[in-house]
Coordinates of C-alpha atoms in Angstrom, one line a residue:
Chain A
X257 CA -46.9 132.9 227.9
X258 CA -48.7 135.6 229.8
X259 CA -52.5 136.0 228.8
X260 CA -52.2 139.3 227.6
X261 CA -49.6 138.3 225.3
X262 CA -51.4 135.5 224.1
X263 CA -54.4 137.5 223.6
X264 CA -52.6 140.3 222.1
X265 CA -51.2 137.7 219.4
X266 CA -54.8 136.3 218.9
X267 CA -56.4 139.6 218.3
X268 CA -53.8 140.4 215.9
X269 CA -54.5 137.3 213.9
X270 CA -58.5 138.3 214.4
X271 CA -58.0 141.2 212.8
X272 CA -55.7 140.2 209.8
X273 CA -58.7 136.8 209.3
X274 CA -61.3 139.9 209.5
X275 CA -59.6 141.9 206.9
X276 CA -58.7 138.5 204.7
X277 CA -62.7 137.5 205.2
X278 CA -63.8 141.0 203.4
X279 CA -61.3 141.2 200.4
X280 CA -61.7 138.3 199.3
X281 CA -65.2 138.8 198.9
X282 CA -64.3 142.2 197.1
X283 CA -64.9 144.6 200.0
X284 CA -63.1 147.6 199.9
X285 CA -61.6 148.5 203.3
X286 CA -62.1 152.4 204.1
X287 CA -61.6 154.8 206.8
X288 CA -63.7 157.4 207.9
X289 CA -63.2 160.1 210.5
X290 CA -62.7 159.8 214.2
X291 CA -63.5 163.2 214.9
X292 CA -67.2 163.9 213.6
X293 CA -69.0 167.5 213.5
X294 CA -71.9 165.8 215.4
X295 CA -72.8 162.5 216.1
X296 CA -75.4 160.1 215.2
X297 CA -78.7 160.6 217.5
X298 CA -79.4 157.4 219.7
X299 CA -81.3 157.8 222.8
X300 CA -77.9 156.0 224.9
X301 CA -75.1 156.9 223.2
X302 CA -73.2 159.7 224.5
X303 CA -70.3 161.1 222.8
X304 CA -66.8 162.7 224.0
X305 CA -66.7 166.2 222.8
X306 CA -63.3 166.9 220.9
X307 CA -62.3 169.8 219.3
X308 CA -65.0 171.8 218.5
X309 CA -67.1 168.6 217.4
X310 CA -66.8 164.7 219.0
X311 CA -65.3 161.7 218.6
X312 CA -67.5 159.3 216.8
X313 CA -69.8 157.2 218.1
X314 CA -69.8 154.9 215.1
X315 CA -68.7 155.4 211.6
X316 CA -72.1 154.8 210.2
X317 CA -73.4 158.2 208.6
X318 CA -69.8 158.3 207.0
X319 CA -70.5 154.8 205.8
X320 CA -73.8 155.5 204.3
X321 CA -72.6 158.3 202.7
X322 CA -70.6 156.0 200.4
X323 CA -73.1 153.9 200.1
X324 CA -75.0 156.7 198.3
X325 CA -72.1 157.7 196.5
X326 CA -72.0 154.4 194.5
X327 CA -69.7 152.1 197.0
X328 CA -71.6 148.6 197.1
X329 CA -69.1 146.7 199.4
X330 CA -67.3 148.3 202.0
X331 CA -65.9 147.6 205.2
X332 CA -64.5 149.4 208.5
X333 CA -62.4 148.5 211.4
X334 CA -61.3 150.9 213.7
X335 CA -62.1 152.9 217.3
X336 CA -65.6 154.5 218.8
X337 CA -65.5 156.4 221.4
X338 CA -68.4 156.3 223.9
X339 CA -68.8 158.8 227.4
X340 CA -69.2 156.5 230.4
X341 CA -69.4 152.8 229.1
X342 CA -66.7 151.2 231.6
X343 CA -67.7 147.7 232.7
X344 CA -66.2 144.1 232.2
X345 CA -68.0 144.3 228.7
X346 CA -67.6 148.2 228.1
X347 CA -64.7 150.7 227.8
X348 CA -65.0 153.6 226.7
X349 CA -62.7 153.3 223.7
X350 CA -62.7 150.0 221.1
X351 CA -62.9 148.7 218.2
X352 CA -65.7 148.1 216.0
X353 CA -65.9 146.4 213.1
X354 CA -68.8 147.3 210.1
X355 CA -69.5 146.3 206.8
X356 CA -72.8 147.6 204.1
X357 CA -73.6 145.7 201.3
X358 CA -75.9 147.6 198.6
X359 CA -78.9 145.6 197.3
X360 CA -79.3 143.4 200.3
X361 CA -81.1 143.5 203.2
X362 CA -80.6 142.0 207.3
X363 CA -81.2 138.2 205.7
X364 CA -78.5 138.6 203.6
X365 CA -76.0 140.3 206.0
X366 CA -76.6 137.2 208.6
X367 CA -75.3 135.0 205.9
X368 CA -72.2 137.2 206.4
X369 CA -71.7 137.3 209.5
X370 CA -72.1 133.3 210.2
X371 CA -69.5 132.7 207.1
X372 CA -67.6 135.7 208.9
X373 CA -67.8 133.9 212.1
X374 CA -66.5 130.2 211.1
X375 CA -64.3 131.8 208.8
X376 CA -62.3 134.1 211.4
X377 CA -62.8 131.1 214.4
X378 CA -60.6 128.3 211.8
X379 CA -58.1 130.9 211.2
X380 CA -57.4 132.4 214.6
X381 CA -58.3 129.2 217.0
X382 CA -57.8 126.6 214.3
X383 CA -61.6 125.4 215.8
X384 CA -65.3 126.1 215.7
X385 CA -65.8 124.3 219.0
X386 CA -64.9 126.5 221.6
X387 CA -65.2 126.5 225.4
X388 CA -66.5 130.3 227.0
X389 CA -65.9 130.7 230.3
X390 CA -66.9 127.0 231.3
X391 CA -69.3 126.7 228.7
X392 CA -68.8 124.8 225.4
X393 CA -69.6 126.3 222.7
X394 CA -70.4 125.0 219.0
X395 CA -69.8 128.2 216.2
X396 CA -71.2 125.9 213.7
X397 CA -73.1 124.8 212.3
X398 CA -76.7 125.5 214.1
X399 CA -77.2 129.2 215.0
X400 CA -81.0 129.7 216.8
X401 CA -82.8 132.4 214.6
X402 CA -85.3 134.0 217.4
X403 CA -87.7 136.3 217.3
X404 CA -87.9 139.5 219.8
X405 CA -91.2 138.8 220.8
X406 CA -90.9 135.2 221.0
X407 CA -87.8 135.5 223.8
X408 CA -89.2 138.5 225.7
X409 CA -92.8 136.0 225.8
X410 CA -90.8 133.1 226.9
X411 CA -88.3 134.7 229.5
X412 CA -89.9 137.9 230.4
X413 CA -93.7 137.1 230.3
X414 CA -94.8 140.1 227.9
X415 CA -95.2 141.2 224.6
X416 CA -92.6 144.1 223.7
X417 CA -94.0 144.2 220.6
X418 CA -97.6 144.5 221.4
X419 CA -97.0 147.2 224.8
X420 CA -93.2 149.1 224.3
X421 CA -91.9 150.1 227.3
X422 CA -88.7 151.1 226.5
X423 CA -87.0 150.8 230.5
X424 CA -88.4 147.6 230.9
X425 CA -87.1 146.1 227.7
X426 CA -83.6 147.6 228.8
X427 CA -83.8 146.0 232.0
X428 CA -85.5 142.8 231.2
X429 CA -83.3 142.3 227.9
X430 CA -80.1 142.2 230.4
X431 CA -82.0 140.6 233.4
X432 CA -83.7 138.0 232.1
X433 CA -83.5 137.4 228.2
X434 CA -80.0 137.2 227.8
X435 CA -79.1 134.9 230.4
X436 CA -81.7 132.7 229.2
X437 CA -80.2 132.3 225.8
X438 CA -76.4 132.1 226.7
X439 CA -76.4 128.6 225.5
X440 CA -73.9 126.8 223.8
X441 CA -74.5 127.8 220.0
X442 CA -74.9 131.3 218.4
X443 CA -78.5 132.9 219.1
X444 CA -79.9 135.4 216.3
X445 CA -82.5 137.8 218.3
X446 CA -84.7 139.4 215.5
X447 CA -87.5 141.8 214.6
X448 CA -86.8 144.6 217.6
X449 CA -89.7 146.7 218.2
X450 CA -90.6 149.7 216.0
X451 CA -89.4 151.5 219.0
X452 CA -86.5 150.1 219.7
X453 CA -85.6 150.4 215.5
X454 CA -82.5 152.6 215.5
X455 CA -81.5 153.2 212.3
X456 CA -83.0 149.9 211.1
X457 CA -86.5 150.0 207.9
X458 CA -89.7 148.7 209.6
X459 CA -90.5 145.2 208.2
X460 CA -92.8 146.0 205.1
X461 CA -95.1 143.0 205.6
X462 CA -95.3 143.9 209.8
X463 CA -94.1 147.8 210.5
X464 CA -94.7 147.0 214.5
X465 CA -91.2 145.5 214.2
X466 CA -88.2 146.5 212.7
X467 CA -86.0 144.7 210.1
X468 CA -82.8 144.9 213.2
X469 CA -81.2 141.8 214.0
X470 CA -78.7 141.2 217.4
X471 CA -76.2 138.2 217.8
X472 CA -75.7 136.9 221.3
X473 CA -73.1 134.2 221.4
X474 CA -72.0 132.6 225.0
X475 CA -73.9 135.6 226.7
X476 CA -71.8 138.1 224.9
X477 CA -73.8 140.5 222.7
X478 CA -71.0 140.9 219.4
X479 CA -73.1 142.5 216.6
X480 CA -75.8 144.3 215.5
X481 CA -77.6 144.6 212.4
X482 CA -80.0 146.6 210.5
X483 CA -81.5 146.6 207.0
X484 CA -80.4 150.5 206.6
X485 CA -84.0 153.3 206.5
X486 CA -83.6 154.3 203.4
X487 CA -86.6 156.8 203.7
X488 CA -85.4 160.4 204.5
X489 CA -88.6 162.1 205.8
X490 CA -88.7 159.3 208.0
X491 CA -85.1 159.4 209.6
X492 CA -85.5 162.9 210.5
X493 CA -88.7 162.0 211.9
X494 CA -86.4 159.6 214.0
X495 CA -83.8 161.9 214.9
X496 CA -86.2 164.5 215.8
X497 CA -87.7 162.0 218.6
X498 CA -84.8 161.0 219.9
X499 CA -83.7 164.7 220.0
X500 CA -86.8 165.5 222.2
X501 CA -86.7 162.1 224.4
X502 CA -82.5 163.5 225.1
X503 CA -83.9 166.7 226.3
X504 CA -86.1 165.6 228.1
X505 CA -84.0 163.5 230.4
X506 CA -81.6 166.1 230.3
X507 CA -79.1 164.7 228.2
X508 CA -76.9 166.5 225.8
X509 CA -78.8 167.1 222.4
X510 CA -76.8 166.7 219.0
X511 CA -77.6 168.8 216.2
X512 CA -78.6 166.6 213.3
X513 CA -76.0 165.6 210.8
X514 CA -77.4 167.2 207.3
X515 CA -74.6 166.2 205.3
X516 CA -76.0 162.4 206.1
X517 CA -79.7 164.0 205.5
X518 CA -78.7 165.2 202.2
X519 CA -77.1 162.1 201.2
X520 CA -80.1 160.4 202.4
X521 CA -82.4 162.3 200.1
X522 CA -80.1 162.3 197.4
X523 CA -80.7 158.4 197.5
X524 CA -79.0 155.6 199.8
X525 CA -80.0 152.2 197.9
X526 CA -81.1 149.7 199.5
X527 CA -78.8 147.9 201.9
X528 CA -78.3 146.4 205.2
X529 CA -75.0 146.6 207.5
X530 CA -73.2 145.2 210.2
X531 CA -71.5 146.7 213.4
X532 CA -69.6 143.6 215.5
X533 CA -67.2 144.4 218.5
X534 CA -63.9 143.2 217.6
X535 CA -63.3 143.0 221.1
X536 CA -65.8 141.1 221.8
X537 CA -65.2 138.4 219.4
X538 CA -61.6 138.3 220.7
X539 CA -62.8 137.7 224.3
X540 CA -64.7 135.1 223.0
X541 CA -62.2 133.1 221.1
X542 CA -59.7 134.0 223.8
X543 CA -61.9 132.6 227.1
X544 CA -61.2 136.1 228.0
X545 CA -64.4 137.4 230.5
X546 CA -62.9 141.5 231.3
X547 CA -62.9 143.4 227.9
X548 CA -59.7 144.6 229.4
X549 CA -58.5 141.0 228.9
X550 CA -58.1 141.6 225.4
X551 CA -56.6 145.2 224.9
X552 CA -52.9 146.4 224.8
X553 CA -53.6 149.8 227.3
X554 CA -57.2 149.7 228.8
X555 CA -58.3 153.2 228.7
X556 CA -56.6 154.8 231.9
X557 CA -58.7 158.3 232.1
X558 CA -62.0 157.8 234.3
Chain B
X140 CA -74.2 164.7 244.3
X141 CA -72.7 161.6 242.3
X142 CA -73.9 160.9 239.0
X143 CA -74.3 156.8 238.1
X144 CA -71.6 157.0 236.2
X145 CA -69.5 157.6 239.4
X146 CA -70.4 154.6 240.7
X147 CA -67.7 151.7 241.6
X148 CA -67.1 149.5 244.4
X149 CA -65.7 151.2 247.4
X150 CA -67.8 154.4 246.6
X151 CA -69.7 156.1 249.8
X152 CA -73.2 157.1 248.8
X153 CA -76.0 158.3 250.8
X154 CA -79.5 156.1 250.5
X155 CA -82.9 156.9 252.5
X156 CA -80.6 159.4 255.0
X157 CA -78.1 156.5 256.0
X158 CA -74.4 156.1 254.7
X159 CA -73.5 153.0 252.4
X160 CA -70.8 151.9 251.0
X161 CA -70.8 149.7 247.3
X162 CA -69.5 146.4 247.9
X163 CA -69.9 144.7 244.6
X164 CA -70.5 146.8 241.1
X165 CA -71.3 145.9 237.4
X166 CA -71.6 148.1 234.4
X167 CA -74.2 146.5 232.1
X168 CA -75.9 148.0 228.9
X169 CA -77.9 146.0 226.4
X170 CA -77.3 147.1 222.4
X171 CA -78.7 150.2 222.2
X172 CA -80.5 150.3 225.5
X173 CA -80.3 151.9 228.6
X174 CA -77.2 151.9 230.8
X175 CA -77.8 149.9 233.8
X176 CA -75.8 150.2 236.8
X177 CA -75.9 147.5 239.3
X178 CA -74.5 147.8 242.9
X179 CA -74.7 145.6 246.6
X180 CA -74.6 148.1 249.2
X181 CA -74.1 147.7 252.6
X182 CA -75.5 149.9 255.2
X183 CA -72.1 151.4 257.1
X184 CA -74.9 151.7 260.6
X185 CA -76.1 148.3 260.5
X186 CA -74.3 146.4 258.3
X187 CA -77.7 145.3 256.8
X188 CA -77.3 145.1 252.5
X189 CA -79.6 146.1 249.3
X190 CA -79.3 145.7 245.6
X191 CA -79.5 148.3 243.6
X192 CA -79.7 149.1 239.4
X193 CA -79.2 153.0 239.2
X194 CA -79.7 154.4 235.5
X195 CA -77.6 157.0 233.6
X196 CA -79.6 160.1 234.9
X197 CA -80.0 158.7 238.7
X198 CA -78.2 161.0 241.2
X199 CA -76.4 160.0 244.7
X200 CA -76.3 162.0 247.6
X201 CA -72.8 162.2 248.9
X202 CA -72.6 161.3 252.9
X203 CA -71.1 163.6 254.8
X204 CA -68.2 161.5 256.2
X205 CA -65.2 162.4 258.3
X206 CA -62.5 160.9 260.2
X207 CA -60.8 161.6 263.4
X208 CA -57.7 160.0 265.7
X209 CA -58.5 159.5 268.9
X210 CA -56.1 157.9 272.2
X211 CA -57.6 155.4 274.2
X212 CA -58.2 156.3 277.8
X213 CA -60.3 155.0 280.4
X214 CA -63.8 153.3 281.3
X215 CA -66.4 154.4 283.3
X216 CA -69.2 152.1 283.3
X217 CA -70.5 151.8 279.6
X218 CA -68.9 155.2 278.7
X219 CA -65.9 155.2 276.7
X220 CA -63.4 158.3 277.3
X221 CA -61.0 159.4 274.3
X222 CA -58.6 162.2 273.7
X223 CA -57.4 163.6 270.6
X224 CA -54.1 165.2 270.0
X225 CA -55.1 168.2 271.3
X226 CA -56.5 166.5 274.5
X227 CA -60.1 166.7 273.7
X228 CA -62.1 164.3 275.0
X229 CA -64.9 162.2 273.4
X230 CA -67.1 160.1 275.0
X231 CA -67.9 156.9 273.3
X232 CA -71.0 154.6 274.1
X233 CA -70.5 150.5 274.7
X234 CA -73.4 150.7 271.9
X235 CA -71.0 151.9 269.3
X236 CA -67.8 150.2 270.1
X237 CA -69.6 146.5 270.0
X238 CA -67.1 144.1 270.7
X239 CA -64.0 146.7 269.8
X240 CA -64.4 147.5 273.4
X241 CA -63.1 144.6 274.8
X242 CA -59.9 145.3 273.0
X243 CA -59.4 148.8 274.0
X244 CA -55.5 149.3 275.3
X245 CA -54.9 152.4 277.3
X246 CA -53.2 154.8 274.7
X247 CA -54.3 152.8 271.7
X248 CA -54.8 155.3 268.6
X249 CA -58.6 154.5 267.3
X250 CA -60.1 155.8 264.3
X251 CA -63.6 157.1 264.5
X252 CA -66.0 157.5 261.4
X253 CA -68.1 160.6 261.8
X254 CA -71.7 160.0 259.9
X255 CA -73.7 164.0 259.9
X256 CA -71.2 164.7 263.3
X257 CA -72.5 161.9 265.3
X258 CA -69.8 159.3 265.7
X259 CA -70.9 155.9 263.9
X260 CA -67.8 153.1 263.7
X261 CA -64.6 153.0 265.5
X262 CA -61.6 151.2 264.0
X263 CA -58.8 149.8 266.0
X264 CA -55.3 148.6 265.2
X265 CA -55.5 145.0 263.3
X266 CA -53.5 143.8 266.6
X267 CA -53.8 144.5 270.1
X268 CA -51.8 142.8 273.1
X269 CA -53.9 141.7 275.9
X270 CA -52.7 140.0 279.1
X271 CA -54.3 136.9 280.4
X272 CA -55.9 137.4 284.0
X273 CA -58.0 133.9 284.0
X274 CA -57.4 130.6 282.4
X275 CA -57.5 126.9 283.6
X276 CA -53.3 125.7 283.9
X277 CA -51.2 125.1 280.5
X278 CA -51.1 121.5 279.2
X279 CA -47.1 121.3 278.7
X280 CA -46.0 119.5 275.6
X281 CA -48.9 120.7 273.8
X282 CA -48.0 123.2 271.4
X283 CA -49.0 121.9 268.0
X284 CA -52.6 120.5 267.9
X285 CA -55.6 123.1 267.9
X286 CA -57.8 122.6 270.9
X287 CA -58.4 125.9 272.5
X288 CA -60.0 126.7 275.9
X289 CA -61.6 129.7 277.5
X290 CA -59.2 132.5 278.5
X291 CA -60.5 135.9 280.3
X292 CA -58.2 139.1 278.9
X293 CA -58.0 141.9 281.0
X294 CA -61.1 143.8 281.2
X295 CA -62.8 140.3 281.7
X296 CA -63.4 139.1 277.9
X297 CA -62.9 135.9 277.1
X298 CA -61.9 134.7 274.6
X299 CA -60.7 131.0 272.9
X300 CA -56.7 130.7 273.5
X301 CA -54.7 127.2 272.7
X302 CA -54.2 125.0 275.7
X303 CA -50.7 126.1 276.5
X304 CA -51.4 129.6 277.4
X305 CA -51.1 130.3 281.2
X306 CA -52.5 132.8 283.1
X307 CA -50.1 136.4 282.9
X308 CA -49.0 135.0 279.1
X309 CA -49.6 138.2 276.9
X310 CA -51.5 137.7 273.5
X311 CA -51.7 139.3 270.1
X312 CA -55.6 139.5 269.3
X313 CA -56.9 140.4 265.7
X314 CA -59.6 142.8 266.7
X315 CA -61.2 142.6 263.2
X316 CA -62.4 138.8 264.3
X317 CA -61.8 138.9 268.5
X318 CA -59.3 136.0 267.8
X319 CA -56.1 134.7 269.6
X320 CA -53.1 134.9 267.0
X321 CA -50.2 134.5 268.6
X322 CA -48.3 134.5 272.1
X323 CA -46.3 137.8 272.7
X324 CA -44.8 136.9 276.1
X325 CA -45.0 133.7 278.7
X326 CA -45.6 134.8 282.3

């Protein structure tokens, strides 16, 4: 059989495992819109302009929004849309998959993600021992839980939590850290920077890092993972940064999205979520190394 | 001006005043990070290469390239002398033909890269025929193993020719690598 039709049938059974994972666990599956008034405000993200708003970055602020209208479980899989990321890992349309719990926090949503993991890996490749691009791989049942600082002292030679320096991080996170760790289990990267927090609540007991979690399997980077800022004033503090550092490098700047502030400060409980590249997992169990590898129609406008 | 996201293999960009073309690319951006875009370029002067990580707000210069079809000719000393369809001439130098000028077949069409109006590389057809003026005497029966020996073409090159080529054979060269291919005629 051709790869791409093999892949094409393995991505179909990742997807149906995915969605089988999440019920069964009483998750309600739910869309939100593609097409968003404004996008969330991340210093690298840029979004496509459609319509007289964009296409969405990430369904996120629509998922929190639930969140703070009473939904507890909830998950989401279906297209992002980001300007410019084209690479063997990147096009600028695919598929993500997220999922918020209420009353839990990053701990709990790694628990997730590892039963997610073995659980979609025996369905769709019958295996937890995999090989990735020459490398074998075991899913299960050792993941290495590391912390930011640790990898960036032992790779990089500096302290990102101590000093930020936000190009350096960048550079050093794809130059030097993540090689290092493309071993053959699952690597957890943990407590980012306060700087490099996102959307994620500082760590009560340490606020110079951030509760923000990052899964690296076989040197592919598949999810991300926050325990959600719950603290209004503080998020528009956030966005209002990031609005400034955009203008200043002369990106565009996105109004912020006051239906998510007014949710916020309505009340979002406390949770944590999950946002894993489907595609990403299916290059993985498909040995596939081009994102492109694993995709009916890669994106054709440039 | 190209932006980094323009970048991708093949692309002409403009470094330091001096044209380069991107000879390997890779998109790379860590979760939530930076975009990082890393190219090998190679000098189109010199040949000589960098590496090179551009971010999302880098700009390019664009090199002002252009192309133009020339007819080979005649020598004189080290100049080269062209003429275009509309029987201009050009002068090339020895300097910037390199080896292509041993190659050079009276009305051979050339290609000549234009860097800022000053001529910079010449491209000639992948095959040229070249007769043999000098070689030691054919070994007979000798046509499949691969021992070569010196041959001079005309113009005085030489070049590395199996051992059953005689002197007035015609050859097909590759001009990309200066090497024999095949025999087009026996004298």
């Amino acid at each position: 059989m051709d790869p791409l039709r093999r892949n094409l049938r393995l991505r179909s059974r990742l997807l149906q495992a995915t969605r089988d994972f999440f019920l069964e666990r009483d998750f309600i599956e739910i869309e939100t819109p593609l097409r968003v008034a404004t996008p969330a405000l991340e210093s690298h993200i840029d979004a496509i302009p459609s319509g007289s708003g964009f296409l969405r970055t990430s369904p996120e602020l629509h998922m929190k929004r639930l969140l703070a209208a009473g939904h507890s479980r909830i998950f989401q899989i279906g297209p992002c849309f980001r300007h410019g990321e084209r690479g063997d890992l990147h096009n600028p349309e695919y598929t993500m998959l997220e999922w918020y719990r209420a009353d839990a926090n990053y701990s709990d949503v790694l628990v997730d993600t590892k039963t997610l993991v073995d659980s979609v890996a025996r369905a769709v490749v019958g295996s937890t021992s995999l090989t990735y691009q020459g490398r074998a791989i075991e899913l299960m049942p050792v993941w290495d839980y590391c912390r930011v600082r640790d990898l960036y002292l032992e790779h990089a030679g500096w302290d990102p939590v101590a000093n930020f320096d936000g190009d350096r991080f960048d550079r050093d996170m794809t130059a030097k850290v993540m090689p290092a760790i493309a071993q053959g289990r699952p690597v957890i990267m943990a407590d980012y920077p306060a700087s490099a927090a996102a959307l994620a609540r500082l760590k009560p007991t340490q606020p110079e890092v951030a509760e923000r979690w990052e899964l690296c399997i076989g040197g592919l980077e598949l999810a991300n993972a926050y325990s959600e800022l719950t603290d209004a004033a503080e998020q528009r503090t956030r966005f209002e940064s990031c609005a400034r550092e955009r203008h200043q490098r002369g990106q565009a700047v996105y109004e912020i999205d006051e239906k998510f502030m007014r949710a916020l400060e309505s009340g979002l409980p406390d949770c944590a979520g999950v946002a894993l590249g489907i595609d990403r997992l299916a290059m993985l169990l498909a040995d596939a190394s081009r994102i492109g590898d694993v995709m009916a129609f890669r994106e054709e406008l440039s | 001006m190209f932006s980094a996201s323009d970048l991708r293999k093949g692309l002409k960009v403009e470094i330091d005043g001096a044209p380069y073309v991107i000879t390997d690319f890779s998109f790379v951006k860590p979760g939530k990070g930076q975009a990082i875009y890393n190219c090998k370029l190679k000098n189109m002067v010199n040949g000589s290469t960098l590496s090179r990580a551009y971010r999302s707000n880098d700009k390019l210069a664009k090199p002002e390239l252009s192309n133009r079809k020339f007819q080979y000719s005649y020598a004189d000393g080290d100049d080269y002398i062209f003429m275009d369809d509309k029987y201009e001439q050009v002068t090339l130098s020895a300097a910037i033909l390199g080896d292509s000028r041993h190659f050079l077949v009276e009305d051979t069409e050339i290609e000549v890269l234009y860097y800022r109006g000053q001529p910079m590389d010449v491209t000639l057809p992948t095959f040229v025929e070249k007769a043999i003026v000098d070689t030691e005497p054919g070994v007979r029966g000798d046509t499949a193993t691969n021992v070569l020996k010196p041959a001079k073409i005309a113009g005085g090159y030489e070049i590395q020719v199996p051992i059953f080529i005689n002197q007035g054979d015609t050859v097909r060269i590759d001009t990309r690598t200066g090497q024999y291919s095949d025999r087009v005629s026996k004298a």
